[in-house]
XYZ file of C-alpha atoms in Angstrom:
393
model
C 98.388 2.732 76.177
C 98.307 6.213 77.442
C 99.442 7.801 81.008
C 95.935 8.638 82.782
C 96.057 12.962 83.140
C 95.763 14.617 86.452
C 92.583 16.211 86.742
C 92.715 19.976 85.405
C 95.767 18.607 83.191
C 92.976 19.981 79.592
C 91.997 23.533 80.982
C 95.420 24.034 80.965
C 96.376 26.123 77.511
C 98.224 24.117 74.967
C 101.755 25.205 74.614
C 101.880 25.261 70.678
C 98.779 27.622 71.034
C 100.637 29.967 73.719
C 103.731 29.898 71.275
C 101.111 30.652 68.202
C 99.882 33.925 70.131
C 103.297 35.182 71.416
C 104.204 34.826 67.512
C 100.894 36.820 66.592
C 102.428 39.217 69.263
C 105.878 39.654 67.954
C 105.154 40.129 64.463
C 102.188 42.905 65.246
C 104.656 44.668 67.372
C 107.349 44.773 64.586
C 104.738 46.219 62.120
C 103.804 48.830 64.634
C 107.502 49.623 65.225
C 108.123 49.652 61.199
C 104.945 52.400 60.608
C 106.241 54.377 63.746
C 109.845 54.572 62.105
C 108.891 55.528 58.778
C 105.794 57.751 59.519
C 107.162 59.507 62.735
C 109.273 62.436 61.392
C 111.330 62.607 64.163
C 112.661 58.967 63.792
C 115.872 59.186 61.584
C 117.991 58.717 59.340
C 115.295 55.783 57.786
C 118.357 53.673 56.846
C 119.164 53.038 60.800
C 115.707 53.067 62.228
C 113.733 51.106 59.794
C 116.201 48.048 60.429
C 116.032 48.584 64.125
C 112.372 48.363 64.280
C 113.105 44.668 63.099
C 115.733 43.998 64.889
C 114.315 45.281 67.820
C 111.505 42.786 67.705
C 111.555 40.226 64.865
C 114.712 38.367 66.511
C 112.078 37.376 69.419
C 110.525 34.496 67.190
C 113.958 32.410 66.821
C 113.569 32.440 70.886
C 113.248 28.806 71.332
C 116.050 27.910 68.963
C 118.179 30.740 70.464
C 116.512 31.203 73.591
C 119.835 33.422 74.728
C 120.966 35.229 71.473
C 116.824 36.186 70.846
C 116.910 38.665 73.701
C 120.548 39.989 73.606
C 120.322 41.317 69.832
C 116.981 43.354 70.872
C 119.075 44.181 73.982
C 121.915 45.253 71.285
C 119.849 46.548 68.649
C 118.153 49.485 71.243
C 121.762 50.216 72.757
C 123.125 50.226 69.302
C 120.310 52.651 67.871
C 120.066 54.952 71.117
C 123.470 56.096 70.329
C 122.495 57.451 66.906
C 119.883 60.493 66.251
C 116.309 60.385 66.503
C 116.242 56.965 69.436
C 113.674 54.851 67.540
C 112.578 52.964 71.774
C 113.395 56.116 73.856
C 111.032 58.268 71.174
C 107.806 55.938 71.055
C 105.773 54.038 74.038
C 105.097 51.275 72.027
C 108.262 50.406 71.825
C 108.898 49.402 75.534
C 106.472 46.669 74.965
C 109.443 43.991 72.404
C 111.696 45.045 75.585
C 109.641 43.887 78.125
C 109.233 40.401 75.980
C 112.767 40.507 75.583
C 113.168 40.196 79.106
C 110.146 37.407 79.681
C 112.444 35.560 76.968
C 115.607 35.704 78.614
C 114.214 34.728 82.167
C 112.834 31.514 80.568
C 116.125 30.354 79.629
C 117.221 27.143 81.180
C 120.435 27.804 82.560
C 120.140 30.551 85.328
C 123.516 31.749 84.977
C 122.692 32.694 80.937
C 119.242 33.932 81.827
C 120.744 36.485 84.725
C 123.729 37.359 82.143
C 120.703 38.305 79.402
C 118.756 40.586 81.977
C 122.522 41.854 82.862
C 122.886 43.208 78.924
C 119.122 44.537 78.742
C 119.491 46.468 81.924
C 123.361 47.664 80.593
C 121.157 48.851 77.412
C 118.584 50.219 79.194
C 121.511 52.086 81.402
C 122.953 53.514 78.106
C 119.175 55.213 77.383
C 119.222 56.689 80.454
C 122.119 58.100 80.303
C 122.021 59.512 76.806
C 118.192 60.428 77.064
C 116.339 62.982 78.807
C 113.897 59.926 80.309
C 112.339 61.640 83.311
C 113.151 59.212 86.919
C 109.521 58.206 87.174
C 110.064 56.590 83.788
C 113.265 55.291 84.659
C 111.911 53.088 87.591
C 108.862 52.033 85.735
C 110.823 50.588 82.736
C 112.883 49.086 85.499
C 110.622 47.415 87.676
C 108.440 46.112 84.310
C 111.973 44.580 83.118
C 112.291 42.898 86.386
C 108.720 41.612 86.662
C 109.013 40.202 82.866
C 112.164 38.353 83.975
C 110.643 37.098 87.203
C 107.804 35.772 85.224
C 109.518 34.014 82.494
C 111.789 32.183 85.130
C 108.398 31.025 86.728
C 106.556 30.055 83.764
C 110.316 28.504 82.232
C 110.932 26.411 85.536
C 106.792 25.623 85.811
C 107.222 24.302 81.861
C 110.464 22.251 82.419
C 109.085 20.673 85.227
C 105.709 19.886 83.619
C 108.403 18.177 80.676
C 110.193 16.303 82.941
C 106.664 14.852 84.750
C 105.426 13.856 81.548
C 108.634 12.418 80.245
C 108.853 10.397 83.486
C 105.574 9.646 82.922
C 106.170 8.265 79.385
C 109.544 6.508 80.563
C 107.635 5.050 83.392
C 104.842 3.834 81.078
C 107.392 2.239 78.691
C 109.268 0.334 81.165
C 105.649 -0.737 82.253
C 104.691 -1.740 78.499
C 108.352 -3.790 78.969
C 107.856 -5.157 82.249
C 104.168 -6.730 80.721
C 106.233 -7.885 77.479
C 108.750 -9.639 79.473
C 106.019 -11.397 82.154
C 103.828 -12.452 78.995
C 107.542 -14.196 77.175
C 107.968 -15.490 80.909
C 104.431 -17.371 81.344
C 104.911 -18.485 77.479
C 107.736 -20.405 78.345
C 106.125 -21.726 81.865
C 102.724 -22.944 79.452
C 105.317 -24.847 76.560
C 107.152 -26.214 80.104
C 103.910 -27.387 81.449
C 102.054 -28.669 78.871
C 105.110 -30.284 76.844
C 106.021 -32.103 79.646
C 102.365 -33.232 80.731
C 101.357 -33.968 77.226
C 104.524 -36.008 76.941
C 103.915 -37.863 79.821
C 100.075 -38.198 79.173
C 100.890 -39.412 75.772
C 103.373 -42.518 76.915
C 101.122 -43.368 79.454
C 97.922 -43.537 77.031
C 99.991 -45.223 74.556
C 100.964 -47.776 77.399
C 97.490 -48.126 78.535
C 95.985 -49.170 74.798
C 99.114 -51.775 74.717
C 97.079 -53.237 77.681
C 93.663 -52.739 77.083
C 92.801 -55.935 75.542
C 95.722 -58.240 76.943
C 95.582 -57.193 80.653
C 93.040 -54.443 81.253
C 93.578 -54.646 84.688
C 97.348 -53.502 84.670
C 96.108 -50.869 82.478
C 94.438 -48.994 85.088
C 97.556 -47.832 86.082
C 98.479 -45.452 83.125
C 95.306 -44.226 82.679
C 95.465 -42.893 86.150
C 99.005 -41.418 85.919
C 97.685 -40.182 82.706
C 94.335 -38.505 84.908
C 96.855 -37.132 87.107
C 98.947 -35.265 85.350
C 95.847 -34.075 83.166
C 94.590 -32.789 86.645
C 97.935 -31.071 87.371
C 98.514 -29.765 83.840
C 94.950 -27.842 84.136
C 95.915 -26.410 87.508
C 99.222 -24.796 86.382
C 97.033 -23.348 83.488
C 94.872 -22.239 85.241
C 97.237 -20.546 87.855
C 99.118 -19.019 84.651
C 96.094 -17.843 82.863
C 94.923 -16.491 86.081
C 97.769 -14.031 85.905
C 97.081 -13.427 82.476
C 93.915 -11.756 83.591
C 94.794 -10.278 86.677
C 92.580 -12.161 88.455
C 94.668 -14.500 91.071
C 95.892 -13.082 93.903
C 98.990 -14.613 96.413
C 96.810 -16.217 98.486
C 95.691 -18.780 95.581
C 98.850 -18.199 93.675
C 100.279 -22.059 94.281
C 104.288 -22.136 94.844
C 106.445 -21.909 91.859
C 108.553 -25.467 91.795
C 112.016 -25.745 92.681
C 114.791 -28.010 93.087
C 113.228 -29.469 96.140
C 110.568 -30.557 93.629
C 112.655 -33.179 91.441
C 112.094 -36.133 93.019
C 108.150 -35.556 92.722
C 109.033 -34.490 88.575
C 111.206 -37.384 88.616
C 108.563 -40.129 90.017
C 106.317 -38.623 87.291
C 108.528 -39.213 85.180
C 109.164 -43.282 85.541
C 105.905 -43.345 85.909
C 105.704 -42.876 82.464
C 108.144 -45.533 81.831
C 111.716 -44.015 81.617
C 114.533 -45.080 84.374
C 116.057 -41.855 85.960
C 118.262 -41.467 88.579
C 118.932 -38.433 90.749
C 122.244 -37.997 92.969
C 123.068 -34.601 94.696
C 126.230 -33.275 95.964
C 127.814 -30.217 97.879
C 125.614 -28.809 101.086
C 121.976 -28.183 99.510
C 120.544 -24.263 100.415
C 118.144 -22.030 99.344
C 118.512 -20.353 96.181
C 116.835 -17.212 94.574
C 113.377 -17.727 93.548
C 114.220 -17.026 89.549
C 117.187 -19.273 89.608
C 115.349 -22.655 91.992
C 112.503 -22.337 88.900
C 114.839 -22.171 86.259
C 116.657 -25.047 87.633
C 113.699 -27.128 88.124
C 112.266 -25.915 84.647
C 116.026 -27.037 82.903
C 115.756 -30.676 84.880
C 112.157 -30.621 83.546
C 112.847 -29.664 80.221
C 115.299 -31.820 79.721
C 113.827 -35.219 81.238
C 110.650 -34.490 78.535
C 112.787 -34.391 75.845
C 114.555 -37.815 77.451
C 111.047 -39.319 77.216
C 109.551 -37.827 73.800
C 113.128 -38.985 71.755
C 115.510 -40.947 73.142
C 113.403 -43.898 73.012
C 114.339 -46.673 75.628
C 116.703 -45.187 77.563
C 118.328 -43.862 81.320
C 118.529 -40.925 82.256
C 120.522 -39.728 85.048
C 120.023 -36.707 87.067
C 123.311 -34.556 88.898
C 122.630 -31.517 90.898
C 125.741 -30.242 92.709
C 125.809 -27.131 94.816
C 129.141 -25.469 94.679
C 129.509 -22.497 97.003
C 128.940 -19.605 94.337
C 127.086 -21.668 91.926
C 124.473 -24.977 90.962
C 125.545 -27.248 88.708
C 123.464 -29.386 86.929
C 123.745 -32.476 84.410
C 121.123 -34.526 82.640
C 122.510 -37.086 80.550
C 120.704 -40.395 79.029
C 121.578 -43.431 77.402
C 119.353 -43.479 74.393
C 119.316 -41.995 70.944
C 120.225 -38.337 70.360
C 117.660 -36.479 70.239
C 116.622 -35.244 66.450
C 118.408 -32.224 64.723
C 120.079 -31.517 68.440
C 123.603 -30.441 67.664
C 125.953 -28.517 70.308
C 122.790 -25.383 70.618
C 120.490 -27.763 72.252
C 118.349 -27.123 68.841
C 116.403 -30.354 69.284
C 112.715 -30.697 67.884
C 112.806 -27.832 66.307
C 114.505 -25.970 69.235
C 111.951 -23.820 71.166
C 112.534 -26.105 74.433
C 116.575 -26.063 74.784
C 116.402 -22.491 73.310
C 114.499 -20.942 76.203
C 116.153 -22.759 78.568
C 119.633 -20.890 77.167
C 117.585 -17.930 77.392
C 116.452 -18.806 80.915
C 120.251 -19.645 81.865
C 121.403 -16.470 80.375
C 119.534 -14.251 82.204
C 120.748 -15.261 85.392
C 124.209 -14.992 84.009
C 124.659 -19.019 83.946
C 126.066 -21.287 81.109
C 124.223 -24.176 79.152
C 125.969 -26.549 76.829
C 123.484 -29.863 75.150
C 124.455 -32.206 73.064
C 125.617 -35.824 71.732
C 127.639 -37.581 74.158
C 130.756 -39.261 72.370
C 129.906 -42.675 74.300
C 126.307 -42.346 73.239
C 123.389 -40.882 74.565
C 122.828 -36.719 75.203
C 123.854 -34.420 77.592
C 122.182 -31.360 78.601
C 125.069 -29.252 81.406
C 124.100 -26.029 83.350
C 125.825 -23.845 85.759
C 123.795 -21.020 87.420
C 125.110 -18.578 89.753
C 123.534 -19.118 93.236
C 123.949 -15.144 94.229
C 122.240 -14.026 90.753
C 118.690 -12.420 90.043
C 116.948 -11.180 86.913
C 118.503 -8.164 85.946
C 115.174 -5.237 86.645
C-alpha cells in the first residue's frame, strides 16, 4: 500500500537526479580549474596549484557525507593557496564559481550553528584574498553578495528538503501504523468469528443431536431443539454478517448492533441450558459500567468458557462468579464434569486456539487468566481484569 502524492508531488525534480547534475558540475569545474593551472603561465609553482585546483573543488562531492568538512577544505584550500605566488582563485574567473557552491553547500547543512560557522571560514578566506590581492571594491562586493545569496539559497532549499523528509517519513510512519491498526482489527474480528460460531455451532450441535434422540420417540418434544437450534442459527448469521460487514467497509454505526457485555450473561447463559447444561450465575460487589474492550472481553471469556463446558465436560454444572472489586472484575467459571482434553494449567484445551486468545484478550487489558483441573474435579477457568484499563493505541 502506498501514501496517495499531493498533486504536483512528480513535476517536482528527483533528488538523486539534482545530486547526479551537481556531481556533473563539480567534476567539470575541477577539470577546468586543473587546465587553467597547468596551461595559465602565470599560475605557479605547478606543485601547489595543480593540487589546489582539486582541492578547491573535488572535496564538494563528499558533501552529503561531510556536509561541514566539504566546504571548509575549499574554504582552506583558497586561503591556503592565496598566500603563496601566482593565487590559482584570485587569478581566474572561473574559479569563483566551486566558491560560490561551497557556500550553497555549507548553508544546506542541518545544524544552523555549523552552517553559519562554514560561511564564517569562507568569508575569513575570502577576507585573506582581499587583503593580500589587488581585487578592485566592485569585485569585492560582488563575490560578497554571490557568497551570501549561495548560502541563503542552500538554507532554503536544505530546510525545504528536510521538511519534504520529514512529511514523507510521517507519511510512511503514519501508513505503517495504519497497515498495523488493519492487522490488529482483522486478529480482533478472527477471534469474535471462532467466539461466535464455536459457541453457536456448539450449541446448534447439542440441540440437533437432542432433537434426533426425539424424533421418532416423541417428535413433539423435539420441536423444541430444533427451534433453539433455528435460533441461534439466526443469531450466528447476524453476528457474521455484522463482522463481515466491517470486513468490507460497508456497515456503518447506525446498523452496527451493540457489542455484548456482562449485562448480556444471563441471555448467553439461558442459551446455554437451553442446550442442556445446568449453569448458575451469582454476582457480587456493586455492578458499574466498564470500558467497552474490557465488558466484551469479559462476556467473550464467560462465553468461551461455558462452550467449552458444553462441547467436553460431558454431563456436568457449571457455575458462573462475576465479582466487581473496586479497581478490578473478577471472574470464575468452574464445572463439575470431566476436564476438558489436553487442558493443562495454559488453558490449552482442544487444541488451544479458544483459552489461548482469551489469555491474549486478558493480556491486553493488563488482566490475569489461570484454567485448569480442579483438584476436587471438574475445571476452572479464573480472570481478573482491571476495570480502569483500555487497549494500549
Amino acid at each position: 500500500m502506498r501514501a496517495r502524492r499531493r498533486p504536483g508531488y512528480g513535476a517536482r525534480v528527483p533528488p538523486r537526479l539534482a545530486r547526479r547534475a551537481i556531481d556533473v558540475a563539480v567534476v567539470a569545474m575541477a577539470i577546468l580549474a586543473l587546465v587553467e593551472s597547468v596551461a595559465d603561465p602565470r599560475l605557479t609553482p605547478r606543485a601547489v596549484t595543480v593540487p589546489a585546483a582539486l582541492l578547491f573543488t573535488l572535496p564538494l562531492l563528499a558533501r552529503e557525507r561531510y556536509p561541514f568538512a566539504a566546504p571548509v577544505v575549499v574554504f582552506a584550500t583558497l586561503a591556503a593557496e592565496a598566500l603563496l605566488p601566482g593565487a590559482l582563485v584570485s587569478g581566474t574567473e572561473s574559479n569563483v564559481f566551486p566558491l560560490i557552491l561551497a557556500f550553497a553547500v555549507a548553508g544546506v547543512h542541518p545544524d544552523e550553528r555549523r552552517a553559519l560557522a562554514a560561511g564564517a571560514v569562507g568569508y575569513a578566506a575570502i577576507g585573506l584574498i582581499v587583503l593580500l590581492d589587488t581585487t578592485g571594491p566592485g569585485d569585492v562586493v560582488r563575490i560578497f553578495v554571490l557568497c551570501a545569496a549561495a548560502w541563503v539559497i542552500g538554507r532554503v532549499i536544505g530546510d525545504r528538503n528536510r521538511r519534504a523528509a520529514e512529511s514523507e517519513s510521517r507519511a510512511a510512519r503514519l501508513e505503517r501504523d495504519h497497515e498495523t491498526a488493519v492487522l490488529a482489527e482483522r486478529a480482533r474480528i478472527a477471534g469474535e468469528l471462532h467466539d461466535v460460531l464455536a459457541h453457536s455451532v456448539s450449541v446448534m450441535t447439542v440441540q440437533a443431536g437432542a432433537a434426533r434422540m426425539l424424533l421418532d420417540e416423541d417428535p413433539e418434544r423435539a420441536r423444541a431443539p430444533l427451534t433453539a437450534v433455528e435460533e441461534t442459527g439466526r443469531q450466528a448469521l447476524g453476528e457474521m454478517r455484522r463482522l463481515l460487514g466491517i470486513l468490507r467497509g460497508t456497515d456503518d454505526e447506525g446498523t452496527l448492533a451493540p457489542q455484548p457485555g456482562i449485562g448480556q450473561l444471563d441471555a448467553l447463559i439461558g442459551q446455554v441450558q437451553a442446550a442442556g447444561l445446568t449453569v448458575d450465575l451469582s454476582a457480587a460487589g456493586e455492578p458499574r459500567e466498564l470500558p467497552p474492550g474490557v465488558d466484551l472481553t469479559a462476556y467473550r471469556l464467560v462465553q468461551e468458557a461455558l462452550t467449552n463446558v458444553l462441547k467436553h465436560a460431558g454431563a456436568a454444572r457449571a457455575h458462573v462468579s462475576v465479582r466487581f472489586e473496586p479497581d478490578r472484575l473478577e471472574l470464575e467459571v468452574v464445572n463439575t464434569g470431566h476436564v476438558v482434553p489436553g487442558a493443562g494449567a495454559n488453558g490449552s484445551g482442544s487444541g488451544g486456539h479458544g483459552l489461548i486468545g482469551m489469555r491474549q484478550r486478558v493480556a491486553l487489558y493488563g488482566g490475569e487468566l489461570e484454567a485448569g483441573p480442579r483438584p476436587q474435579g471438574g475445571y476452572a477457568v479464573r480472570a481478573r481484569l482491571p476495570t480502569g484499563a483500555e487497549a494500549p493505541r
